[in-house]
Amino acid sequence: MDLLATGRIRGTFGVEGFVKVESFSGEYEHFLGFDRVFLSIPQEKLREQKYKDGWFEIEEVNLRKADALIKFKGIDSPEAAKSLTGSELFIPRDKAAPLEEGEVYVHDLCNCDLVCEGTLVGKITSVAEGGGGYLLEIAGKTSEAAAESSFYVPFNKEFIGKIDLKAKTVELMHRWILE
């Protein structure tokens, strides 16, 4: 099953075990169609609880302006809900929010090669949220003489050009950002 990260649990709400979920796409309506999700529970929290396989049934979803409140079956207290904070929600790709022309799912950028002027710069290892938008974490070299390291590139039109998900490549428009 092809799973797609769709949001992250940011905290708890109330006394009944609800969690606050931030959508990666900014869309929240599609959460109403979920009956269960897969949670990537942080390893240190996984040891604290007895979660079997990561799949959680959804009892209730309430949409708000900047998040969704979700109640999972078996999570009935603020303490149990708190143990899920930081987890990412994964859903089957066919249940994800539909894409507009030119949009991509952020998760699909991972493991793509970052290239500049036909030269491999590195591999996108993850996508992080920054104050002004997403940042692509790259494992590679900032220059020919540099050692292999991790660095970030802003994911915006000024720095990122063509994205070819079939070829698994993302174009870096300006090499100077690496200096």
XYZ file of C-alpha atoms in Angstrom, residues 16 40 75 82 99 102 136:
7
model
C -11.367 13.130 26.094
C 4.704 7.202 12.677
C -7.037 7.072 23.153
C 0.044 13.426 24.535
C -3.366 18.248 -6.299
C 2.021 22.140 -10.787
C 14.646 20.619 1.634
